[in-house]
PDB file of C-alpha atoms in Angstrom:
ATOM      1  CA  UNK A   1      81.256  74.909-100.153  1.00 85.00           C
ATOM      2  CA  UNK A   2      79.917  72.141 -97.912  1.00 93.00           C
ATOM      3  CA  UNK A   3      77.348  71.110-100.524  1.00 96.00           C
ATOM      4  CA  UNK A   4      80.080  70.943-103.174  1.00 96.00           C
ATOM      5  CA  UNK A   5      82.066  68.640-100.877  1.00 96.00           C
ATOM      6  CA  UNK A   6      78.979  66.477-100.310  1.00 97.00           C
ATOM      7  CA  UNK A   7      78.442  66.266-104.073  1.00 97.00           C
ATOM      8  CA  UNK A   8      82.034  65.096-104.582  1.00 97.00           C
ATOM      9  CA  UNK A   9      81.683  62.525-101.785  1.00 97.00           C
ATOM     10  CA  UNK A  10      78.461  61.182-103.318  1.00 98.00           C
ATOM     11  CA  UNK A  11      80.034  61.047-106.766  1.00 97.00           C
ATOM     12  CA  UNK A  12      83.005  59.086-105.424  1.00 97.00           C
ATOM     13  CA  UNK A  13      80.656  56.761-103.530  1.00 97.00           C
ATOM     14  CA  UNK A  14      78.711  56.047-106.725  1.00 97.00           C
ATOM     15  CA  UNK A  15      81.899  55.281-108.657  1.00 96.00           C
ATOM     16  CA  UNK A  16      83.080  52.960-105.882  1.00 96.00           C
ATOM     17  CA  UNK A  17      79.729  51.179-105.991  1.00 96.00           C
ATOM     18  CA  UNK A  18      80.090  50.678-109.745  1.00 95.00           C
ATOM     19  CA  UNK A  19      83.368  48.836-109.179  1.00 93.00           C
ATOM     20  CA  UNK A  20      81.839  46.650-106.477  1.00 92.00           C
ATOM     21  CA  UNK A  21      78.740  45.926-108.566  1.00 92.00           C
ATOM     22  CA  UNK A  22      80.896  44.992-111.538  1.00 89.00           C
ATOM     23  CA  UNK A  23      83.027  42.624-109.456  1.00 89.00           C
ATOM     24  CA  UNK A  24      80.007  41.096-107.713  1.00 87.00           C
ATOM     25  CA  UNK A  25      78.057  40.772-110.974  1.00 87.00           C
ATOM     26  CA  UNK A  26      75.164  42.937-109.752  1.00 87.00           C
ATOM     27  CA  UNK A  27      73.716  43.487-113.202  1.00 81.00           C
ATOM     28  CA  UNK A  28      70.404  43.815-114.997  1.00 74.00           C
ATOM     29  CA  UNK A  29      70.096  41.419-117.907  1.00 65.00           C
ATOM     30  CA  UNK A  30      67.485  42.369-120.543  1.00 61.00           C
ATOM     31  CA  UNK A  31      64.454  40.153-121.042  1.00 52.00           C
ATOM     32  CA  UNK A  32      61.236  40.309-123.053  1.00 49.00           C
ATOM     33  CA  UNK A  33      59.749  42.811-120.606  1.00 52.00           C
ATOM     34  CA  UNK A  34      62.775  45.127-120.573  1.00 50.00           C
ATOM     35  CA  UNK A  35      63.111  48.475-122.313  1.00 53.00           C
ATOM     36  CA  UNK A  36      66.871  47.963-122.745  1.00 48.00           C
ATOM     37  CA  UNK A  37      68.886  45.431-124.748  1.00 52.00           C
ATOM     38  CA  UNK A  38      72.315  45.512-123.069  1.00 68.00           C
ATOM     39  CA  UNK A  39      73.587  44.376-119.675  1.00 75.00           C
ATOM     40  CA  UNK A  40      73.640  47.326-117.225  1.00 87.00           C
ATOM     41  CA  UNK A  41      74.817  47.650-113.618  1.00 92.00           C
ATOM     42  CA  UNK A  42      71.929  47.436-111.186  1.00 92.00           C
ATOM     43  CA  UNK A  43      71.471  49.276-107.893  1.00 92.00           C
ATOM     44  CA  UNK A  44      72.976  52.673-108.740  1.00 94.00           C
ATOM     45  CA  UNK A  45      70.091  54.191-106.781  1.00 95.00           C
ATOM     46  CA  UNK A  46      71.822  53.060-103.593  1.00 96.00           C
ATOM     47  CA  UNK A  47      73.286  56.578-103.699  1.00 97.00           C
ATOM     48  CA  UNK A  48      69.945  57.893-102.382  1.00 98.00           C
ATOM     49  CA  UNK A  49      70.454  55.847 -99.208  1.00 97.00           C
ATOM     50  CA  UNK A  50      74.098  56.905 -99.031  1.00 97.00           C
ATOM     51  CA  UNK A  51      73.035  60.546 -99.338  1.00 97.00           C
ATOM     52  CA  UNK A  52      70.597  60.145 -96.446  1.00 98.00           C
ATOM     53  CA  UNK A  53      73.360  58.690 -94.280  1.00 98.00           C
ATOM     54  CA  UNK A  54      75.809  61.436 -95.288  1.00 97.00           C
ATOM     55  CA  UNK A  55      73.264  64.111 -94.377  1.00 98.00           C
ATOM     56  CA  UNK A  56      72.481  62.416 -91.073  1.00 97.00           C
ATOM     57  CA  UNK A  57      76.149  62.161 -90.119  1.00 96.00           C
ATOM     58  CA  UNK A  58      76.847  65.793 -90.976  1.00 96.00           C
ATOM     59  CA  UNK A  59      73.683  67.279 -89.497  1.00 95.00           C
ATOM     60  CA  UNK A  60      73.358  65.361 -86.256  1.00 95.00           C
ATOM     61  CA  UNK A  61      70.899  62.524 -87.015  1.00 96.00           C
ATOM     62  CA  UNK A  62      67.880  64.808 -86.775  1.00 96.00           C
ATOM     63  CA  UNK A  63      65.535  62.205 -88.301  1.00 97.00           C
ATOM     64  CA  UNK A  64      66.819  58.921 -86.801  1.00 97.00           C
ATOM     65  CA  UNK A  65      63.638  56.886 -87.295  1.00 97.00           C
ATOM     66  CA  UNK A  66      63.290  58.085 -90.850  1.00 98.00           C
ATOM     67  CA  UNK A  67      66.909  57.045 -91.455  1.00 98.00           C
ATOM     68  CA  UNK A  68      66.119  53.620 -89.999  1.00 98.00           C
ATOM     69  CA  UNK A  69      63.042  53.371 -92.244  1.00 98.00           C
ATOM     70  CA  UNK A  70      64.927  54.200 -95.447  1.00 98.00           C
ATOM     71  CA  UNK A  71      67.776  51.866 -94.457  1.00 98.00           C
ATOM     72  CA  UNK A  72      65.413  48.961 -93.802  1.00 97.00           C
ATOM     73  CA  UNK A  73      63.284  49.430 -96.921  1.00 97.00           C
ATOM     74  CA  UNK A  74      66.206  50.139 -99.251  1.00 96.00           C
ATOM     75  CA  UNK A  75      68.354  47.448 -97.632  1.00 96.00           C
ATOM     76  CA  UNK A  76      65.770  44.716 -98.176  1.00 96.00           C
ATOM     77  CA  UNK A  77      65.280  45.976-101.721  1.00 95.00           C
ATOM     78  CA  UNK A  78      69.043  45.835-102.354  1.00 95.00           C
ATOM     79  CA  UNK A  79      69.131  42.208-101.244  1.00 93.00           C
ATOM     80  CA  UNK A  80      66.172  41.578-103.570  1.00 91.00           C
ATOM     81  CA  UNK A  81      68.113  43.213-106.414  1.00 90.00           C
ATOM     82  CA  UNK A  82      70.853  40.599-105.913  1.00 90.00           C
ATOM     83  CA  UNK A  83      68.817  37.529-104.961  1.00 87.00           C
ATOM     84  CA  UNK A  84      65.044  37.546-105.456  1.00 86.00           C
ATOM     85  CA  UNK A  85      63.107  37.560-102.172  1.00 90.00           C
ATOM     86  CA  UNK A  86      59.488  36.524-101.538  1.00 91.00           C
ATOM     87  CA  UNK A  87      56.970  39.311-102.116  1.00 88.00           C
ATOM     88  CA  UNK A  88      55.568  38.752 -98.632  1.00 91.00           C
ATOM     89  CA  UNK A  89      58.940  39.406 -96.975  1.00 94.00           C
ATOM     90  CA  UNK A  90      59.492  42.624 -98.911  1.00 94.00           C
ATOM     91  CA  UNK A  91      55.960  43.788 -98.132  1.00 94.00           C
ATOM     92  CA  UNK A  92      56.343  43.128 -94.383  1.00 95.00           C
ATOM     93  CA  UNK A  93      59.640  45.030 -94.384  1.00 96.00           C
ATOM     94  CA  UNK A  94      58.006  47.953 -96.177  1.00 96.00           C
ATOM     95  CA  UNK A  95      55.146  48.120 -93.665  1.00 97.00           C
ATOM     96  CA  UNK A  96      57.589  48.009 -90.743  1.00 97.00           C
ATOM     97  CA  UNK A  97      59.745  50.700 -92.374  1.00 97.00           C
ATOM     98  CA  UNK A  98      56.691  52.860 -93.054  1.00 97.00           C
ATOM     99  CA  UNK A  99      55.699  52.448 -89.405  1.00 96.00           C
ATOM    100  CA  UNK A 100      59.126  53.752 -88.378  1.00 97.00           C
ATOM    101  CA  UNK A 101      58.683  56.709 -90.695  1.00 97.00           C
ATOM    102  CA  UNK A 102      55.242  57.416 -89.253  1.00 96.00           C
ATOM    103  CA  UNK A 103      56.813  57.363 -85.791  1.00 95.00           C
ATOM    104  CA  UNK A 104      59.285  60.000 -86.959  1.00 97.00           C
ATOM    105  CA  UNK A 105      56.352  62.041 -88.289  1.00 96.00           C
ATOM    106  CA  UNK A 106      54.638  61.593 -84.896  1.00 93.00           C
ATOM    107  CA  UNK A 107      51.346  60.310 -86.267  1.00 92.00           C
ATOM    108  CA  UNK A 108      51.168  56.912 -84.534  1.00 88.00           C
ATOM    109  CA  UNK A 109      48.311  57.755 -82.187  1.00 83.00           C
ATOM    110  CA  UNK A 110      45.847  55.147 -80.887  1.00 72.00           C
ATOM    111  CA  UNK A 111      42.886  57.545 -81.039  1.00 79.00           C
ATOM    112  CA  UNK A 112      43.307  57.769 -84.826  1.00 79.00           C
ATOM    113  CA  UNK A 113      44.326  54.164 -85.487  1.00 79.00           C
ATOM    114  CA  UNK A 114      42.053  53.723 -88.496  1.00 84.00           C
ATOM    115  CA  UNK A 115      43.527  56.806 -90.198  1.00 86.00           C
ATOM    116  CA  UNK A 116      47.043  55.547 -89.482  1.00 88.00           C
ATOM    117  CA  UNK A 117      46.173  52.110 -90.879  1.00 92.00           C
ATOM    118  CA  UNK A 118      44.698  53.644 -94.039  1.00 92.00           C
ATOM    119  CA  UNK A 119      47.718  55.934 -94.418  1.00 92.00           C
ATOM    120  CA  UNK A 120      50.071  52.948 -94.036  1.00 94.00           C
ATOM    121  CA  UNK A 121      48.290  51.068 -96.818  1.00 94.00           C
ATOM    122  CA  UNK A 122      48.206  54.122 -99.092  1.00 93.00           C
ATOM    123  CA  UNK A 123      51.864  55.000 -98.503  1.00 95.00           C
ATOM    124  CA  UNK A 124      53.133  51.447 -99.023  1.00 95.00           C
ATOM    125  CA  UNK A 125      51.017  51.320-102.174  1.00 94.00           C
ATOM    126  CA  UNK A 126      52.494  54.642-103.316  1.00 95.00           C
ATOM    127  CA  UNK A 127      55.992  53.315-102.640  1.00 95.00           C
ATOM    128  CA  UNK A 128      55.394  50.364-104.925  1.00 93.00           C
ATOM    129  CA  UNK A 129      53.826  52.517-107.643  1.00 93.00           C
ATOM    130  CA  UNK A 130      56.994  54.627-107.640  1.00 95.00           C
ATOM    131  CA  UNK A 131      58.933  51.365-107.920  1.00 93.00           C
ATOM    132  CA  UNK A 132      56.748  50.162-110.820  1.00 91.00           C
ATOM    133  CA  UNK A 133      57.327  53.448-112.665  1.00 92.00           C
ATOM    134  CA  UNK A 134      61.090  52.871-112.785  1.00 92.00           C
ATOM    135  CA  UNK A 135      61.399  51.430-116.272  1.00 86.00           C
ATOM    136  CA  UNK A 136      63.238  53.769-118.636  1.00 93.00           C
ATOM    137  CA  UNK A 137      66.457  55.733-118.342  1.00 94.00           C
ATOM    138  CA  UNK A 138      66.101  58.963-116.417  1.00 95.00           C
ATOM    139  CA  UNK A 139      62.513  58.632-115.255  1.00 96.00           C
ATOM    140  CA  UNK A 140      63.258  57.931-111.576  1.00 96.00           C
ATOM    141  CA  UNK A 141      65.915  60.626-111.334  1.00 96.00           C
ATOM    142  CA  UNK A 142      64.039  63.193-113.396  1.00 96.00           C
ATOM    143  CA  UNK A 143      60.730  62.682-111.628  1.00 97.00           C
ATOM    144  CA  UNK A 144      62.415  62.783-108.213  1.00 98.00           C
ATOM    145  CA  UNK A 145      63.901  66.174-109.071  1.00 98.00           C
ATOM    146  CA  UNK A 146      60.445  67.328-110.195  1.00 98.00           C
ATOM    147  CA  UNK A 147      59.205  66.532-106.675  1.00 98.00           C
ATOM    148  CA  UNK A 148      62.205  67.571-104.564  1.00 98.00           C
ATOM    149  CA  UNK A 149      62.751  70.989-106.180  1.00 98.00           C
ATOM    150  CA  UNK A 150      59.150  72.206-105.543  1.00 98.00           C
ATOM    151  CA  UNK A 151      59.423  70.828-102.001  1.00 98.00           C
ATOM    152  CA  UNK A 152      62.578  72.882-101.481  1.00 98.00           C
ATOM    153  CA  UNK A 153      60.879  75.975-102.900  1.00 97.00           C
ATOM    154  CA  UNK A 154      57.858  75.373-100.677  1.00 97.00           C
ATOM    155  CA  UNK A 155      60.147  74.950 -97.682  1.00 97.00           C
ATOM    156  CA  UNK A 156      61.359  78.517 -98.227  1.00 95.00           C
ATOM    157  CA  UNK A 157      57.769  79.726 -97.943  1.00 94.00           C
ATOM    158  CA  UNK A 158      56.768  77.444 -95.063  1.00 93.00           C
ATOM    159  CA  UNK A 159      59.571  75.946 -92.988  1.00 95.00           C
ATOM    160  CA  UNK A 160      58.359  72.373 -92.553  1.00 96.00           C
ATOM    161  CA  UNK A 161      61.709  70.535 -92.479  1.00 97.00           C
ATOM    162  CA  UNK A 162      65.451  71.028 -92.758  1.00 96.00           C
ATOM    163  CA  UNK A 163      66.298  72.494 -96.165  1.00 97.00           C
ATOM    164  CA  UNK A 164      69.687  70.787 -96.022  1.00 97.00           C
ATOM    165  CA  UNK A 165      67.947  67.389 -96.121  1.00 98.00           C
ATOM    166  CA  UNK A 166      66.192  68.264 -99.374  1.00 98.00           C
ATOM    167  CA  UNK A 167      69.344  69.770-100.881  1.00 98.00           C
ATOM    168  CA  UNK A 168      71.436  66.671-100.142  1.00 98.00           C
ATOM    169  CA  UNK A 169      68.652  64.477-101.546  1.00 98.00           C
ATOM    170  CA  UNK A 170      68.707  66.586-104.716  1.00 98.00           C
ATOM    171  CA  UNK A 171      72.500  66.245-104.932  1.00 98.00           C
ATOM    172  CA  UNK A 172      72.255  62.452-104.653  1.00 98.00           C
ATOM    173  CA  UNK A 173      69.639  62.393-107.430  1.00 98.00           C
ATOM    174  CA  UNK A 174      71.831  64.605-109.640  1.00 98.00           C
ATOM    175  CA  UNK A 175      74.761  62.201-109.147  1.00 98.00           C
ATOM    176  CA  UNK A 176      72.551  59.299-110.164  1.00 97.00           C
ATOM    177  CA  UNK A 177      71.236  61.178-113.207  1.00 97.00           C
ATOM    178  CA  UNK A 178      74.795  61.698-114.464  1.00 96.00           C
ATOM    179  CA  UNK A 179      74.962  57.947-115.082  1.00 96.00           C
ATOM    180  CA  UNK A 180      71.318  57.142-115.834  1.00 96.00           C
ATOM    181  CA  UNK A 181      69.648  60.074-117.609  1.00 94.00           C
ATOM    182  CA  UNK A 182      70.932  58.913-120.984  1.00 93.00           C
ATOM    183  CA  UNK A 183      69.564  57.487-124.247  1.00 91.00           C
ATOM    184  CA  UNK A 184      68.603  53.816-124.489  1.00 86.00           C
ATOM    185  CA  UNK A 185      71.510  51.391-123.980  1.00 83.00           C
ATOM    186  CA  UNK A 186      73.845  54.196-122.878  1.00 90.00           C
ATOM    187  CA  UNK A 187      73.017  54.229-119.169  1.00 91.00           C
ATOM    188  CA  UNK A 188      75.871  53.237-116.869  1.00 92.00           C
ATOM    189  CA  UNK A 189      73.468  51.970-114.203  1.00 93.00           C
ATOM    190  CA  UNK A 190      69.850  51.458-113.245  1.00 94.00           C
ATOM    191  CA  UNK A 191      68.355  52.533-109.924  1.00 94.00           C
ATOM    192  CA  UNK A 192      67.236  49.042-108.947  1.00 93.00           C
ATOM    193  CA  UNK A 193      64.614  48.479-106.257  1.00 95.00           C
ATOM    194  CA  UNK A 194      67.086  49.867-103.715  1.00 96.00           C
ATOM    195  CA  UNK A 195      66.925  53.188-105.549  1.00 96.00           C
ATOM    196  CA  UNK A 196      63.233  53.422-106.422  1.00 97.00           C
ATOM    197  CA  UNK A 197      62.079  52.230-102.994  1.00 97.00           C
ATOM    198  CA  UNK A 198      64.677  54.365-101.212  1.00 97.00           C
ATOM    199  CA  UNK A 199      63.734  57.572-103.022  1.00 97.00           C
ATOM    200  CA  UNK A 200      60.036  56.757-102.550  1.00 97.00           C
ATOM    201  CA  UNK A 201      60.495  56.822 -98.773  1.00 98.00           C
ATOM    202  CA  UNK A 202      62.462  60.070 -98.987  1.00 98.00           C
ATOM    203  CA  UNK A 203      59.763  61.729-101.108  1.00 98.00           C
ATOM    204  CA  UNK A 204      56.877  60.468 -98.966  1.00 97.00           C
ATOM    205  CA  UNK A 205      58.614  61.557 -95.755  1.00 98.00           C
ATOM    206  CA  UNK A 206      59.224  65.057 -97.116  1.00 98.00           C
ATOM    207  CA  UNK A 207      55.654  65.419 -98.413  1.00 98.00           C
ATOM    208  CA  UNK A 208      54.389  64.002 -95.121  1.00 96.00           C
ATOM    209  CA  UNK A 209      56.221  66.736 -93.224  1.00 97.00           C
ATOM    210  CA  UNK A 210      54.545  69.354 -95.424  1.00 97.00           C
ATOM    211  CA  UNK A 211      51.096  67.775 -95.036  1.00 96.00           C
ATOM    212  CA  UNK A 212      51.416  67.690 -91.247  1.00 95.00           C
ATOM    213  CA  UNK A 213      52.717  71.270 -91.093  1.00 95.00           C
ATOM    214  CA  UNK A 214      49.855  72.645 -93.212  1.00 95.00           C
ATOM    215  CA  UNK A 215      47.094  70.156 -92.406  1.00 93.00           C
ATOM    216  CA  UNK A 216      46.503  69.918 -96.157  1.00 95.00           C
ATOM    217  CA  UNK A 217      46.679  66.445 -97.704  1.00 95.00           C
ATOM    218  CA  UNK A 218      46.413  67.841-101.247  1.00 96.00           C
ATOM    219  CA  UNK A 219      50.198  68.343-101.270  1.00 97.00           C
ATOM    220  CA  UNK A 220      50.188  64.738-102.428  1.00 95.00           C
ATOM    221  CA  UNK A 221      49.618  66.397-105.802  1.00 96.00           C
ATOM    222  CA  UNK A 222      53.442  66.472-105.918  1.00 98.00           C
ATOM    223  CA  UNK A 223      53.092  62.791-106.921  1.00 97.00           C
ATOM    224  CA  UNK A 224      49.921  63.001-109.006  1.00 97.00           C
ATOM    225  CA  UNK A 225      51.427  62.197-112.438  1.00 97.00           C
ATOM    226  CA  UNK A 226      52.893  58.928-111.190  1.00 97.00           C
ATOM    227  CA  UNK A 227      49.721  58.307-109.211  1.00 96.00           C
ATOM    228  CA  UNK A 228      47.375  58.550-112.202  1.00 97.00           C
ATOM    229  CA  UNK A 229      49.564  56.441-114.495  1.00 96.00           C
ATOM    230  CA  UNK A 230      50.265  53.847-111.806  1.00 94.00           C
ATOM    231  CA  UNK A 231      46.693  53.485-110.537  1.00 94.00           C
ATOM    232  CA  UNK A 232      45.062  53.382-113.972  1.00 96.00           C
ATOM    233  CA  UNK A 233      47.600  50.845-115.199  1.00 95.00           C
ATOM    234  CA  UNK A 234      46.862  48.653-112.173  1.00 93.00           C
ATOM    235  CA  UNK A 235      43.125  48.930-112.915  1.00 93.00           C
ATOM    236  CA  UNK A 236      43.798  47.993-116.536  1.00 93.00           C
ATOM    237  CA  UNK A 237      45.790  44.928-115.522  1.00 93.00           C
ATOM    238  CA  UNK A 238      43.066  43.857-113.088  1.00 92.00           C
ATOM    239  CA  UNK A 239      40.548  44.097-115.936  1.00 92.00           C
ATOM    240  CA  UNK A 240      42.856  41.863-117.998  1.00 89.00           C
ATOM    241  CA  UNK A 241      43.022  39.368-115.082  1.00 87.00           C
ATOM    242  CA  UNK A 242      46.812  39.651-114.915  1.00 88.00           C
ATOM    243  CA  UNK A 243      49.041  38.811-111.968  1.00 85.00           C
ATOM    244  CA  UNK A 244      50.008  42.221-110.551  1.00 81.00           C
ATOM    245  CA  UNK A 245      53.257  40.797-109.229  1.00 76.00           C
ATOM    246  CA  UNK A 246      54.562  39.932-112.691  1.00 79.00           C
ATOM    247  CA  UNK A 247      56.661  42.320-114.772  1.00 78.00           C
ATOM    248  CA  UNK A 248      54.909  44.030-117.670  1.00 86.00           C
ATOM    249  CA  UNK A 249      55.179  46.860-120.220  1.00 89.00           C
ATOM    250  CA  UNK A 250      51.728  48.444-119.997  1.00 91.00           C
ATOM    251  CA  UNK A 251      52.491  51.810-118.395  1.00 94.00           C
ATOM    252  CA  UNK A 252      52.036  54.788-120.699  1.00 94.00           C
ATOM    253  CA  UNK A 253      55.729  55.641-120.458  1.00 95.00           C
ATOM    254  CA  UNK A 254      56.607  52.071-121.508  1.00 94.00           C
ATOM    255  CA  UNK A 255      54.414  52.294-124.605  1.00 95.00           C
ATOM    256  CA  UNK A 256      56.049  55.623-125.419  1.00 95.00           C
ATOM    257  CA  UNK A 257      59.554  54.142-125.126  1.00 93.00           C
ATOM    258  CA  UNK A 258      58.912  50.710-126.634  1.00 92.00           C
ATOM    259  CA  UNK A 259      55.996  50.764-129.073  1.00 93.00           C
ATOM    260  CA  UNK A 260      56.472  54.395-130.177  1.00 94.00           C
ATOM    261  CA  UNK A 261      60.281  54.238-130.014  1.00 93.00           C
ATOM    262  CA  UNK A 262      60.570  57.571-128.236  1.00 95.00           C
ATOM    263  CA  UNK A 263      63.942  58.455-126.724  1.00 95.00           C
ATOM    264  CA  UNK A 264      64.177  57.503-123.034  1.00 96.00           C
ATOM    265  CA  UNK A 265      65.310  61.001-121.950  1.00 95.00           C
ATOM    266  CA  UNK A 266      62.390  62.530-123.880  1.00 96.00           C
ATOM    267  CA  UNK A 267      59.896  60.216-122.172  1.00 96.00           C
ATOM    268  CA  UNK A 268      61.428  61.021-118.788  1.00 97.00           C
ATOM    269  CA  UNK A 269      61.302  64.746-119.538  1.00 97.00           C
ATOM    270  CA  UNK A 270      57.590  64.489-120.397  1.00 97.00           C
ATOM    271  CA  UNK A 271      56.813  63.070-116.944  1.00 97.00           C
ATOM    272  CA  UNK A 272      59.260  65.436-115.270  1.00 97.00           C
ATOM    273  CA  UNK A 273      57.857  68.577-116.918  1.00 97.00           C
ATOM    274  CA  UNK A 274      54.235  67.551-116.313  1.00 97.00           C
ATOM    275  CA  UNK A 275      54.838  66.957-112.608  1.00 98.00           C
ATOM    276  CA  UNK A 276      56.946  70.097-112.248  1.00 97.00           C
ATOM    277  CA  UNK A 277      54.210  72.205-113.846  1.00 97.00           C
ATOM    278  CA  UNK A 278      51.509  70.743-111.584  1.00 97.00           C
ATOM    279  CA  UNK A 279      53.642  71.283-108.478  1.00 97.00           C
ATOM    280  CA  UNK A 280      54.794  74.823-109.283  1.00 97.00           C
ATOM    281  CA  UNK A 281      51.184  75.912-109.802  1.00 97.00           C
ATOM    282  CA  UNK A 282      50.456  74.582-106.313  1.00 96.00           C
ATOM    283  CA  UNK A 283      53.448  76.408-104.846  1.00 96.00           C
ATOM    284  CA  UNK A 284      53.137  79.790-106.553  1.00 94.00           C
ATOM    285  CA  UNK A 285      49.845  80.285-108.407  1.00 93.00           C
ATOM    286  CA  UNK A 286      47.068  79.055-106.120  1.00 94.00           C
ATOM    287  CA  UNK A 287      45.607  80.862-103.105  1.00 93.00           C
ATOM    288  CA  UNK A 288      46.532  79.248 -99.816  1.00 90.00           C
ATOM    289  CA  UNK A 289      43.086  77.731 -99.276  1.00 93.00           C
ATOM    290  CA  UNK A 290      42.392  74.024 -98.872  1.00 94.00           C
ATOM    291  CA  UNK A 291      39.185  74.110-100.925  1.00 96.00           C
ATOM    292  CA  UNK A 292      41.007  75.676-103.879  1.00 96.00           C
ATOM    293  CA  UNK A 293      43.713  73.017-103.590  1.00 97.00           C
ATOM    294  CA  UNK A 294      41.131  70.229-103.652  1.00 97.00           C
ATOM    295  CA  UNK A 295      39.405  71.672-106.725  1.00 97.00           C
ATOM    296  CA  UNK A 296      42.764  72.026-108.471  1.00 98.00           C
ATOM    297  CA  UNK A 297      43.803  68.471-107.587  1.00 97.00           C
ATOM    298  CA  UNK A 298      40.483  67.110-108.847  1.00 97.00           C
ATOM    299  CA  UNK A 299      40.855  68.958-112.156  1.00 97.00           C
ATOM    300  CA  UNK A 300      44.452  67.754-112.577  1.00 98.00           C
ATOM    301  CA  UNK A 301      43.516  64.124-111.874  1.00 98.00           C
ATOM    302  CA  UNK A 302      40.600  64.306-114.325  1.00 98.00           C
ATOM    303  CA  UNK A 303      42.731  65.854-117.080  1.00 98.00           C
ATOM    304  CA  UNK A 304      45.583  63.384-116.615  1.00 98.00           C
ATOM    305  CA  UNK A 305      43.136  60.467-116.567  1.00 97.00           C
ATOM    306  CA  UNK A 306      41.531  61.622-119.823  1.00 98.00           C
ATOM    307  CA  UNK A 307      44.938  62.015-121.479  1.00 97.00           C
ATOM    308  CA  UNK A 308      45.966  58.550-120.262  1.00 97.00           C
ATOM    309  CA  UNK A 309      42.768  56.918-121.556  1.00 97.00           C
ATOM    310  CA  UNK A 310      42.975  58.647-124.929  1.00 97.00           C
ATOM    311  CA  UNK A 311      46.618  57.670-125.270  1.00 96.00           C
ATOM    312  CA  UNK A 312      45.866  54.030-124.462  1.00 96.00           C
ATOM    313  CA  UNK A 313      42.902  53.969-126.785  1.00 95.00           C
ATOM    314  CA  UNK A 314      45.085  55.157-129.652  1.00 95.00           C
ATOM    315  CA  UNK A 315      48.270  53.180-129.049  1.00 94.00           C
ATOM    316  CA  UNK A 316      47.560  50.144-126.849  1.00 93.00           C
ATOM    317  CA  UNK A 317      46.918  47.988-129.919  1.00 90.00           C
ATOM    318  CA  UNK A 318      50.641  48.282-130.650  1.00 88.00           C
ATOM    319  CA  UNK A 319      51.393  46.591-127.352  1.00 88.00           C
ATOM    320  CA  UNK A 320      48.877  43.840-128.119  1.00 85.00           C
ATOM    321  CA  UNK A 321      50.667  43.301-131.418  1.00 87.00           C
ATOM    322  CA  UNK A 322      53.939  43.005-129.492  1.00 86.00           C
ATOM    323  CA  UNK A 323      52.412  40.418-127.142  1.00 83.00           C
ATOM    324  CA  UNK A 324      51.168  38.426-130.112  1.00 82.00           C
ATOM    325  CA  UNK A 325      54.670  38.390-131.610  1.00 81.00           C
ATOM    326  CA  UNK A 326      56.011  36.790-128.392  1.00 78.00           C
ATOM    327  CA  UNK A 327      53.682  33.829-128.868  1.00 74.00           C
ATOM    328  CA  UNK A 328      54.995  33.033-132.337  1.00 65.00           C
TER     329      UNK A 328
END
């Protein structure tokens, strides 16, 4: 009954935000890099931050530093959604927020400073990859569910955090999906950086709790589909000598939606199902041995990388044709 009440509260909060965003002209106008062609409300992903606050208020602020981290990172991103901020400012805020989250995870120890520093860089990088992957309707919400649901299932096997936190996060994502997991040009809102960065911190915190509880870093496989696409696309853009800070349409999911004209929900479901399959194998099918997990993760990364490269080899010329048309 309580979760039903929370769902209703989150739904009302999202609807109230829509009114405010409409009045304040917080919108996403399409441009040459966009996968949409109509004006859409931006920042609907603020509901992920709202959900974290609702959970904290109801369950006694059990993760105060994590709450501060999500609020800082998502808050700065929300301001950036309204008025563009310098990349350096957003990056500093993300590192500070990640430091707060690490403090909550109790891993800020001087005797392992180099590991902490490396983890900070990796996690901030992962946060921005999740942000980069937010480009078609439903992909942020669908993929987040594909990570949160296996985490909740795993939490029933190994209690590594409060299940209520994961459930409320899932409810906030479901509310967002009601207005975003729709065909092209039919979405009521986009997540915005506030949503993609906010959910990235929530996902990384939850996975971090599991990694610390088990001592097994391979649980990062819960993000492997995004990781392979994001990292290989970055490598591709570096090879093309492109500015990584500029918007683009080179991710595999963008080619699927734009050059191949696939339905946005279908593209999102492809990523969602792939990640869900990888994660559920980890949760239910593999022996609880670190070596087995590493072998599995290596095989998954190799297979996904091969699929990505074959896909690009076959269809990237369509994107080059699109770029040529922009010059005419």
